[in-house]
Amino acid sequence: MERKVITIYHGPQHPGITGNMSVELDLMGETITRARTHVGYLHRGFEKLIERRTIIQAFTIVCRICVPEPDPNEANFALAVERLAGIEVSERASYIRVMVLEMARLGAQLLWMAGQSGSVGLGTVGQWSIYDRDLILDLFEQLTGGRVYHMYIYPGGVRRELPDGFLERLSALLDYLQKRLDAYDRLFFDNASFQKRAIGVGVVRGEEVLRRGFSGQVLRGCGFARDLRRDNPYLLYDQLEFDIPTQSAGDVYARALVRRAEMRESIRILRQVIAQMPEEGAIMQKLPKHRKFTLPKEDTYVAVESARGEFGYYMAGDGSEMIRRMQVKGPSLIHAFSLLEPLLVGEELSNVALIMNSLGICPPEIER
Amino acid sequence: MKFELKNSLAPLSALSKIFEHPQTLCYPEVKSETVSGYRGFHINDLSTCIGCANCQDVCMNEAIDMIAIDKDKNPKNNSGCIPRIDYGRCCWCSLCTDVCPPDSLKLESECIWADDDANRFLYQPKDKPC
Amino acid sequence: MMSYLEEHYELIHKTPRLFALHVTREQLLDTLHQITTHTSFDTLSQLTCTDWIEEERFELGYMLTNALRSHNLMLKCSIARDKVTMPSLALLFAQAEVMERELHEMFGIGFEGNETLYDFALEGWCDIPPMRREFDTLAYVNAHYDFREGREDNLDVKEEIKKRKAAAKSAKETPSGA
């Protein structure tokens, strides 16, 4: 029988694609023989816009680089500006930043769970986890005034003082989420239908994964305990206790199990932050010449661990009020091209959404 | 890995939710609680606004116009101008309220405005004391 | 690891975990080869480009990370802004392919040996590469988009203050009833 190769576009309008991007697939029957990633549906030119804005104006743009988890971008931007300008941040502000980053990480993992479960047809899990994420967003709303884009971590500190009773409410939410995680185990992680779909699919393995620049759950899912919070610590992560969960199988299920354990680690970190945060202290170090604030002609590179991998910012100042160059590298740039394209070859069409969700591919950070 | 019967049956525990009260709100009969400090629409206390245009200068979206005031409400307003915001451009970053010298410009928790013409989204902040 | 770099190159210590060194375009491949074989900096994690238009050069930054992800080393390479191509690193690092593709589109830098330098985020773009400093975003926007009507009553606050002062002055000089 003659077998014909057909080409289809998976996305950008497709519920199984993670955001506004598309994968061009050559199919022989149900099997993928070639995959090519296409981006460009979401290019907003943030890096160019930043060149025309003063530093405090540029600060409001960076959170828009990643919708599910905007805070690592704010933290990166603030850390880079502070390093170039030599600004020290108070201990209390650093604790608040860690708290915001971990809350965002928890929220992003819950959002990932909705996508991953949706890709195998388990709709109920998504409804639950989106609800639980909304409870985190409620806290963000009280803290920062915004649900999704917080614009809170500011060069020099954070923008607002904690509202009254905030830490108690956070603590209560953590108790609730801890219980919910057990429910998610029953409903999703231990679910036989998810295991059947996820085990042995999308396997990333081998020594060369480190050389190829992968990060996040892709590395931890194949046995490498790499986490910038531990390896290249920023803020106060070197003073907090947490484990880096790993799995060895390297498949979709291994990455899901890593994320399951990471949610518990985030809760553990948040509990330490609540216990250790100093009650008094400045939250903001005033920028010198606030609106006419300048950066020296130097450059630096900062990176933080987001919920999906390494977020790196390169920043160069030129002595003026504008930033000469700010270049963002999200984990998806590498994952969506040099990892996804070969990984999809040989897989079935129905596994594309499963694999993309598991790699945490998010186009806004590819095109900025 | 061995697939156990337990793993097939455990998800059915979700069925117990059938007997629980829904978690969703029945909007618009029931509204979620408003949060103080939410970044919603602008309010401007005209009795303290000095018309300095700091908000216009800091706005990176060029969303703010300074327009002539009908009747002077603050003798210290040297320019006789007050801000008006283009909500087609505003990103609610609240930098304008951060740089306001008399703290007259603020954001309130009200945040719903529906219209069928996008060109009408020029918002005159409500004159409310903060 | 550091001793090899200290011995052979002029290393700039930016922070305890971030180093930089300058290389020329000709030295780049050789230096990368030496560093990846003799030290643990064997991962390319970012490829950056900064346009120093007043000095008529692009500064490329090859950000290397070690296997433990604990230190970063940046190789900086200045090239002329026009008609200069760089050797592609696609054979050395698979991830370099897409990074070079992006810089090719945004800055117009050619990479010899990279077969994938077609459209990345922009589609059918025939203007100058948009991240070059001479590309004026404001001029582009003014040429291609309309502004919302109804905002013409915007006033220049400095002018208004001057006007008001002048009016107050003239009101003083010509007292009412005179």
XYZ file of C-alpha atoms in Angstrom:
676
model
C 0.000 0.000 0.000
C 1.319 3.424 -0.896
C 1.695 5.713 2.119
C 1.335 9.398 1.629
C 2.940 12.140 3.686
C 0.581 14.978 4.540
C 1.519 18.293 6.147
C -0.701 19.906 8.742
C -0.409 22.950 10.939
C -0.968 22.291 14.613
C -1.912 25.759 15.846
C -1.931 28.728 16.244
C -5.699 28.270 16.680
C -5.726 24.957 18.443
C -6.684 24.099 22.001
C -3.797 21.655 22.241
C -1.111 24.192 21.484
C 0.474 26.120 24.317
C -0.179 29.686 23.255
C 0.014 31.541 19.969
C 2.398 29.434 17.986
C 2.159 26.614 15.517
C 3.975 23.417 14.741
C 4.121 22.321 11.148
C 3.907 18.547 11.111
C 4.611 16.067 8.338
C 2.518 13.018 9.015
C 2.673 9.520 7.715
C -0.534 8.054 8.951
C -0.647 9.114 12.582
C 3.112 9.258 12.977
C 5.095 12.477 12.758
C 8.024 12.334 10.374
C 9.127 15.950 10.653
C 8.203 18.877 12.878
C 8.960 22.552 12.509
C 8.093 25.252 15.003
C 6.735 28.559 13.769
C 6.453 31.642 15.925
C 5.599 35.245 15.118
C 1.940 35.462 16.058
C 2.736 37.336 19.237
C 5.709 39.537 18.482
C 5.267 42.795 20.375
C 8.771 44.198 20.169
C 9.236 44.766 23.901
C 13.015 44.816 23.633
C 12.766 47.595 21.072
C 10.172 49.553 23.055
C 12.413 49.461 26.114
C 15.116 51.324 24.196
C 12.834 54.375 24.068
C 11.786 54.366 27.708
C 13.350 55.496 30.919
C 14.157 52.796 33.421
C 11.056 53.185 35.547
C 8.906 53.249 32.436
C 10.550 50.090 31.155
C 9.794 48.317 34.423
C 6.074 48.087 33.626
C 6.697 46.242 30.364
C 8.767 43.277 31.479
C 6.007 41.442 33.324
C 4.150 41.096 30.033
C 6.847 38.810 28.679
C 5.336 35.801 30.442
C 1.616 35.598 31.188
C 1.419 32.529 33.460
C 4.297 33.670 35.628
C 5.240 37.332 35.227
C 7.215 37.759 38.421
C 10.524 36.131 37.426
C 10.725 38.791 34.730
C 10.186 41.582 37.218
C 12.752 40.036 39.526
C 15.273 39.678 36.717
C 14.782 43.246 35.607
C 15.121 44.565 39.134
C 18.169 42.390 39.875
C 19.908 43.505 36.691
C 19.245 47.207 37.307
C 20.338 46.878 40.928
C 23.523 45.104 39.968
C 24.427 47.711 37.352
C 23.601 50.629 39.642
C 25.027 49.060 42.798
C 21.819 49.237 44.827
C 21.394 47.042 47.903
C 17.944 45.735 48.715
C 16.764 45.400 52.299
C 16.306 41.971 53.830
C 12.587 42.449 54.250
C 12.156 43.407 50.603
C 14.143 40.331 49.576
C 11.885 38.108 51.662
C 8.807 39.664 50.078
C 10.318 39.054 46.663
C 10.957 35.405 47.441
C 7.389 35.124 48.660
C 6.008 36.663 45.467
C 8.198 34.462 43.291
C 7.137 31.284 45.071
C 3.460 32.230 45.005
C 3.805 32.848 41.285
C 5.568 29.514 40.869
C 2.734 27.709 42.645
C 0.188 29.506 40.485
C 2.102 28.640 37.327
C 2.297 24.963 38.298
C -1.455 24.895 38.900
C -2.009 26.496 35.506
C 0.336 23.945 33.946
C -1.697 21.187 35.596
C -4.825 22.508 33.879
C -3.083 22.421 30.504
C -1.454 19.059 30.996
C -4.629 17.394 32.214
C -6.598 19.016 29.402
C -4.179 17.517 26.887
C -5.166 14.020 28.036
C -8.848 14.868 28.344
C -9.107 15.149 32.131
C -11.151 18.341 32.229
C -12.089 18.196 35.891
C -8.498 18.610 37.069
C -8.189 21.817 35.092
C -11.361 23.250 36.595
C -10.087 22.530 40.087
C -6.578 23.787 39.592
C -7.707 27.004 37.899
C -9.937 27.628 40.907
C -7.030 27.038 43.261
C -4.816 29.308 41.198
C -7.487 31.983 41.494
C -7.146 31.828 45.260
C -3.456 32.678 44.833
C -4.413 35.465 42.439
C -6.807 36.803 45.089
C -3.840 37.188 47.414
C -1.841 38.864 44.652
C -4.735 41.252 44.170
C -4.593 42.270 47.813
C -0.821 42.589 47.790
C -0.127 44.270 44.463
C -3.454 45.571 43.184
C -3.397 43.317 40.138
C -4.266 39.704 39.549
C -2.062 38.665 36.636
C 0.378 41.500 35.971
C 1.627 42.548 39.353
C 4.211 45.221 38.525
C 5.347 44.863 42.092
C 9.031 43.936 42.219
C 10.670 47.255 41.522
C 14.344 48.168 41.168
C 15.304 48.989 44.750
C 12.709 46.861 46.505
C 9.004 46.207 46.221
C 6.271 48.739 45.629
C 3.829 48.195 48.463
C 3.844 47.185 52.102
C 2.069 43.933 52.955
C -1.601 44.515 53.777
C -2.752 43.773 57.337
C -3.055 40.070 58.067
C -1.607 39.089 54.704
C 0.804 36.475 56.020
C -1.970 34.822 58.051
C -4.152 34.586 54.953
C -1.246 33.190 52.970
C -0.585 30.656 55.694
C -4.232 29.556 55.651
C -4.133 29.224 51.876
C -1.026 27.044 52.106
C -2.825 24.722 54.535
C -5.677 24.474 52.069
C -3.397 23.866 49.077
C -1.469 21.200 50.961
C -4.702 19.256 51.316
C -5.639 19.875 47.720
C -2.346 18.450 46.492
C -3.398 15.070 47.882
C -6.649 15.353 45.948
C -4.677 16.123 42.802
C -2.600 12.989 43.386
C -5.747 10.879 43.376
C -7.327 12.708 40.478
C -4.391 13.327 38.220
C -0.891 12.144 39.054
C -1.889 8.633 40.106
C -4.690 8.454 37.578
C -4.248 5.344 35.462
C -5.410 7.080 32.300
C -2.784 9.811 32.685
C -0.104 7.235 33.440
C -1.047 5.231 30.349
C -0.774 8.317 28.177
C 2.326 9.880 29.734
C 4.738 7.076 30.551
C 7.328 6.529 27.855
C 6.207 9.514 25.782
C 8.452 12.446 24.901
C 11.597 10.947 26.380
C 14.545 13.311 26.832
C 17.677 11.524 27.890
C 21.417 11.360 27.726
C 24.509 13.204 28.840
C 24.205 15.826 26.129
C 21.029 17.377 27.603
C 23.237 19.601 29.750
C 25.256 20.783 26.766
C 22.158 21.554 24.760
C 21.138 24.256 27.220
C 17.934 22.724 28.549
C 16.708 23.793 31.937
C 13.915 23.335 34.414
C 11.872 20.157 34.563
C 13.434 18.863 31.345
C 16.765 18.499 33.159
C 15.305 17.459 36.496
C 13.052 14.913 34.765
C 16.084 13.078 33.444
C 18.074 12.972 36.630
C 20.074 16.205 36.759
C 19.347 18.180 39.909
C 19.858 21.617 38.393
C 18.027 24.554 39.866
C 19.365 28.096 39.772
C 17.886 28.762 43.181
C 20.500 26.339 44.510
C 23.243 26.446 41.876
C 23.526 30.184 41.332
C 21.545 31.607 44.231
C 19.838 34.971 44.049
C 17.818 36.862 46.652
C 17.725 34.758 49.825
C 17.452 31.279 48.390
C 20.789 30.244 49.875
C 19.293 30.761 53.347
C 16.188 28.679 52.754
C 15.849 24.937 52.957
C 14.357 23.096 50.062
C 15.020 20.004 47.975
C 15.404 19.722 44.252
C 13.178 16.850 43.167
C 14.415 14.722 40.285
C 13.194 11.752 38.279
C 15.203 9.536 35.993
C 12.832 8.432 33.240
C 12.888 11.688 31.260
C 9.373 11.239 29.905
C 6.204 13.307 30.256
C 5.236 11.483 33.428
C 8.643 12.081 35.023
C 8.349 15.803 34.392
C 4.846 15.770 35.858
C 6.136 14.057 38.997
C 8.921 16.638 39.288
C 6.332 19.389 39.159
C 4.188 17.611 41.724
C 7.108 17.545 44.141
C 8.042 21.135 43.324
C 4.632 22.368 44.400
C 5.257 20.839 47.808
C 8.719 22.435 47.915
C 7.222 25.832 47.080
C 4.804 25.486 49.968
C 7.745 24.539 52.204
C 9.710 27.616 51.100
C 6.696 29.874 51.625
C 6.245 28.570 55.166
C 9.879 29.386 55.940
C 9.464 32.847 54.460
C 6.412 33.479 56.631
C 8.322 32.363 59.717
C 11.551 34.228 58.988
C 10.404 37.499 57.444
C 11.497 40.453 59.575
C 8.494 42.364 60.816
C 10.060 45.773 60.499
C 12.220 47.211 57.803
C 12.227 49.323 54.695
C 10.725 47.747 51.614
C 12.098 50.253 49.168
C 15.504 51.716 48.580
C 14.827 55.014 46.826
C 16.425 55.184 43.408
C 18.796 58.126 43.103
C 17.288 60.815 40.848
C 14.204 58.663 40.541
C 12.834 59.707 37.172
C 16.184 60.730 35.717
C 17.862 57.606 36.990
C 20.801 56.507 34.810
C 22.727 53.279 34.394
C 26.516 53.227 33.878
C 28.006 52.002 30.612
C 28.325 48.409 31.682
C 26.574 45.154 31.107
C 25.516 42.191 33.175
C 23.622 38.934 33.025
C 21.176 37.698 35.616
C 19.130 34.535 35.653
C 16.383 33.177 37.855
C 14.639 29.838 37.954
C 11.051 30.209 36.818
C 8.410 27.506 37.085
C 9.473 26.234 33.660
C 13.218 26.744 33.595
C 15.923 29.341 33.404
C 14.972 32.935 32.646
C 18.042 34.966 31.778
C 18.318 38.689 31.195
C 21.237 40.409 29.546
C 21.251 44.121 30.275
C 23.587 46.829 29.032
C 23.466 50.452 30.129
C 25.056 53.317 28.226
C 25.211 56.131 30.773
C 21.849 57.580 29.722
C 18.380 57.279 31.233
C 17.491 54.541 28.784
C 18.643 50.954 28.770
C 20.836 50.354 25.740
C 19.938 46.713 25.395
C 17.887 44.264 27.351
C 17.739 40.784 25.904
C 15.497 38.142 27.354
C 16.067 34.445 27.137
C 13.217 32.301 28.356
C 13.447 28.526 28.623
C 11.061 28.120 25.685
C 13.458 29.562 23.134
C 15.586 26.446 23.351
C 12.809 24.013 24.285
C 10.468 24.958 21.446
C 13.070 24.683 18.719
C 16.124 22.574 19.312
C 14.321 20.229 21.712
C 10.731 20.003 20.457
C 11.466 19.617 16.747
C 13.520 16.399 17.021
C 11.463 15.146 19.982
C 8.205 15.069 18.040
C 9.604 12.925 15.232
C 8.277 9.395 15.605
C 5.551 10.433 18.050
C 1.859 10.202 17.320
C -0.190 13.252 16.432
C -2.295 12.927 19.581
C 0.828 13.309 21.733
C 1.843 16.733 20.445
C -0.207 18.673 22.975
C 0.900 16.333 25.738
C 4.590 16.862 24.993
C 4.339 20.612 24.455
C 2.560 21.093 27.760
C 5.060 18.949 29.535
C 7.978 21.003 28.202
C 6.189 24.150 29.362
C 6.550 25.912 26.038
C 5.259 29.452 26.136
C 5.618 31.613 23.005
C 5.524 35.125 24.585
C 9.073 34.688 25.839
C 10.312 33.373 22.475
C 9.344 36.476 20.548
C 9.017 39.063 23.324
C 5.161 0.564 36.250
C 2.223 -1.572 37.259
C -1.198 -0.124 36.656
C -3.313 -0.815 39.644
C -7.067 -0.909 39.857
C -6.811 1.635 42.654
C -5.362 4.177 40.232
C -8.355 3.757 37.980
C -10.892 4.097 40.757
C -9.307 6.905 42.812
C -10.284 9.663 40.330
C -13.913 8.779 40.980
C -13.483 10.444 44.392
C -14.151 13.679 42.514
C -17.794 12.615 42.360
C -18.188 13.594 45.997
C -18.113 17.223 44.807
C -21.592 16.742 43.330
C -23.040 17.159 46.796
C -21.081 20.318 47.583
C -22.111 23.909 47.046
C -20.664 25.404 43.795
C -17.491 27.446 44.218
C -18.390 29.885 41.450
C -20.111 33.216 42.025
C -23.431 33.919 40.356
C -22.447 37.190 38.682
C -23.971 39.842 38.532
C -26.321 38.959 41.405
C -23.337 38.122 43.598
C -20.152 40.075 43.140
C -16.722 39.280 44.484
C -15.513 41.466 47.291
C -13.714 44.601 46.218
C -10.149 44.878 47.391
C -8.764 48.123 48.675
C -5.701 49.052 46.682
C -6.921 47.374 43.507
C -5.599 49.044 40.380
C -8.903 49.936 38.703
C -10.184 53.225 37.274
C -8.628 56.586 38.101
C -10.002 59.086 40.559
C -8.648 62.599 40.918
C -9.290 64.935 43.811
C -9.655 68.223 41.943
C -9.431 70.271 45.136
C -5.809 69.160 45.510
C -4.710 68.483 41.897
C -2.077 71.063 40.962
C -2.093 70.361 37.223
C 1.664 69.694 37.126
C 1.539 67.031 34.370
C 3.950 64.728 36.197
C 1.511 61.932 35.429
C 1.634 62.815 31.743
C 5.440 62.837 31.722
C 5.831 59.469 33.402
C 3.196 57.665 31.339
C 5.075 55.424 28.926
C 1.968 54.769 26.877
C 1.302 58.475 26.304
C -2.198 57.804 27.530
C -2.671 61.022 29.513
C -3.887 64.321 28.083
C -3.901 67.508 30.135
C -7.138 69.309 29.377
C -8.504 72.672 30.517
C -10.652 72.565 33.622
C -14.148 74.092 33.410
C -14.080 75.765 36.778
C -11.044 76.194 39.026
C -11.391 74.076 42.127
C -7.882 74.384 43.489
C -6.277 77.852 43.692
C -2.855 76.157 43.633
C -3.541 74.632 40.217
C -1.188 76.896 38.257
C -1.937 75.575 34.818
C -5.681 75.156 35.001
C -5.279 71.691 33.519
C -6.332 68.263 34.741
C -5.475 64.829 33.407
C -7.727 62.729 31.213
C -6.734 59.163 30.416
C -7.102 57.232 27.201
C -8.207 53.796 28.381
C -7.338 52.353 25.013
C -3.696 52.925 25.944
C -3.558 52.787 29.728
C -1.933 49.656 31.179
C -2.861 50.360 34.824
C 0.722 50.296 36.025
C -0.133 53.124 38.456
C 3.150 54.951 37.907
C 1.061 58.134 37.435
C -0.294 57.803 40.957
C 3.210 57.110 42.308
C 4.602 60.378 40.965
C 1.615 62.596 41.828
C 3.024 65.286 44.184
C -0.221 66.065 46.091
C -1.393 62.423 45.869
C -4.625 63.541 44.262
C -4.582 60.951 41.463
C -5.501 57.481 42.700
C -6.905 54.214 41.426
C -10.208 52.914 42.770
C -11.505 49.375 42.768
C -14.254 50.092 40.215
C -13.114 48.571 36.931
C -16.034 47.794 34.597
C -16.915 49.891 31.579
C -18.496 48.438 28.458
C -19.056 50.422 25.289
C -19.605 49.569 21.655
C -17.271 52.283 20.360
C -13.584 52.062 21.226
C -13.109 55.761 20.543
C -15.210 56.642 23.572
C -12.648 55.232 25.979
C -11.309 58.617 27.015
C -11.801 58.630 30.737
C -12.205 61.700 32.863
C -11.216 60.591 36.383
C -14.052 60.989 38.870
C -13.618 63.878 41.280
C -13.465 61.983 44.543
C -11.475 62.770 47.642
C -9.130 59.905 48.450
C 38.493 25.521 35.921
C 39.179 29.167 36.635
C 42.930 28.712 36.682
C 42.968 27.674 33.033
C 41.010 30.760 32.040
C 43.144 33.051 34.224
C 46.294 31.602 32.695
C 45.328 31.890 29.071
C 42.965 34.836 28.823
C 42.461 38.303 30.200
C 39.494 37.500 32.351
C 37.187 40.266 33.595
C 35.506 39.471 36.913
C 32.070 41.047 36.821
C 30.660 39.313 39.874
C 31.956 36.260 41.744
C 29.934 34.071 39.399
C 30.026 36.043 36.158
C 33.118 36.534 34.016
C 33.735 38.104 30.660
C 36.498 38.084 28.112
C 37.008 39.819 24.807
C 37.752 37.928 21.627
C 38.043 38.950 18.009
C 35.898 37.495 15.263
C 38.823 35.382 14.036
C 39.629 34.019 17.488
C 36.059 33.119 18.377
C 35.789 29.533 17.152
C 39.248 28.611 18.380
C 38.666 30.192 21.800
C 35.287 28.494 22.163
C 36.860 25.197 21.269
C 39.641 25.652 23.831
C 37.252 26.732 26.556
C 34.731 23.952 25.993
C 37.457 21.293 26.035
C 39.580 22.633 28.910
C 36.963 24.043 31.248
C 33.457 23.043 32.230
C 31.914 26.045 30.425
C 30.384 23.883 27.740
C 26.812 25.135 27.316
C 25.692 28.092 25.261
C 22.815 29.632 27.172
C 22.291 32.916 25.378
C 23.515 34.792 22.342
C 23.155 38.537 22.753
C 23.764 41.490 20.509
C 24.061 45.145 21.459
C 24.107 47.901 18.880
C 26.692 50.568 19.705
C 25.774 52.744 16.754
C 27.916 55.714 17.819
C 31.003 53.465 17.837
C 29.875 51.775 14.638
C 29.998 48.277 16.038
C 27.827 45.436 17.205
C 28.856 43.694 20.360
C 27.945 40.030 20.315
C 27.880 38.196 23.609
C 28.191 34.425 23.757
C 26.960 33.475 27.194
C 28.411 30.198 28.362
C 27.276 28.234 31.398
C 28.982 25.363 33.108
C 27.468 21.927 33.622
C 26.658 22.748 37.251
C 24.903 25.942 36.122
C 26.749 27.837 38.834
C 28.972 30.189 36.829
C 28.574 32.164 33.632
C 31.227 33.246 31.193
C 30.554 35.761 28.482
C 32.633 35.919 25.337
C 32.346 39.364 23.836
C 33.086 39.948 20.224
C 32.863 43.333 18.523
C 32.146 43.410 14.812
C 31.480 46.163 12.304
C 27.831 46.988 11.812
C 27.689 46.320 8.098
C 28.455 43.431 5.812
C 30.086 41.335 8.488
C 29.215 37.722 8.933
C 30.000 35.527 11.878
C 30.865 31.850 11.800
C 27.857 29.798 12.887
C 28.079 27.762 16.071
C 25.313 25.391 14.996
C 27.695 22.459 14.757
C 29.113 23.124 18.206
C 25.785 23.861 19.956
C 22.426 22.781 18.543
C 20.663 25.619 20.345
C 22.814 28.234 18.580
C 20.829 27.681 15.405
C 17.669 29.402 16.596
C 19.558 32.132 18.483
C 21.494 33.014 15.342
C 18.291 32.948 13.349
C 16.808 35.529 15.676
C 19.837 37.832 15.516
C 19.908 37.519 11.748
C 16.365 38.760 11.577
C 16.608 41.460 14.232
C 20.061 42.880 13.406
C 20.816 41.611 9.923
C 23.947 39.722 10.944
C 24.810 36.803 8.688
C 25.968 33.505 10.139
C 28.039 31.360 7.801
C 27.043 27.743 7.954
C 23.596 28.232 9.448
C 21.028 26.871 7.003
C 17.979 28.087 8.903
C 18.242 31.867 8.554
C 14.683 32.322 7.304
C 11.822 34.228 8.944
C 11.681 33.925 12.703
C 9.139 36.171 14.406
C 8.555 38.646 11.587
C 6.784 37.661 8.430
C 7.538 39.225 5.084
C 9.576 42.036 6.667
C 11.410 44.121 4.058
C 12.300 47.193 6.133
C 15.707 47.450 7.840
C 16.144 44.875 10.634
C 14.098 46.314 13.490
C 16.497 46.009 16.418
C 19.151 48.152 14.762
C 19.314 51.548 16.411
C 18.649 53.421 13.180
C 15.210 51.818 12.946
C 12.922 54.476 14.418
C 9.897 52.876 16.090
C 8.052 56.168 16.453
C 8.467 57.072 12.789
C 7.297 53.589 11.829
C 4.222 53.853 14.030
C 3.383 57.332 12.722
C 3.646 56.079 9.161
C 1.597 52.925 9.649
C -1.020 53.593 12.322
C -3.679 56.200 13.078
C -4.118 57.824 16.428
C -7.383 57.879 18.298
C -9.501 60.903 17.525
C -10.747 63.193 20.270
C -7.398 63.816 21.936
C -6.646 67.082 20.142
C -7.609 69.168 23.191
C -4.409 68.149 24.970
C -2.680 71.271 26.307
C 0.968 71.949 27.014
C 1.045 72.536 30.741
C 4.140 74.771 30.679
C 2.498 77.022 28.093
C -0.691 77.182 30.147
C 1.219 78.197 33.280
C 2.963 80.964 31.326
C -0.341 82.157 29.907
C -1.955 82.222 33.316
C 0.972 84.137 34.824
C 0.859 86.675 32.009
C -2.899 87.056 32.454
C -2.527 87.525 36.198
C 0.207 90.097 35.645
C -1.803 92.120 33.171
C -4.811 91.937 35.491
C -2.664 93.451 38.247
C -1.289 96.214 36.039
C -4.728 97.264 34.836
C -6.791 97.191 38.030
C -10.468 96.709 37.459
C -12.528 99.852 37.379
C -9.621 101.926 35.940
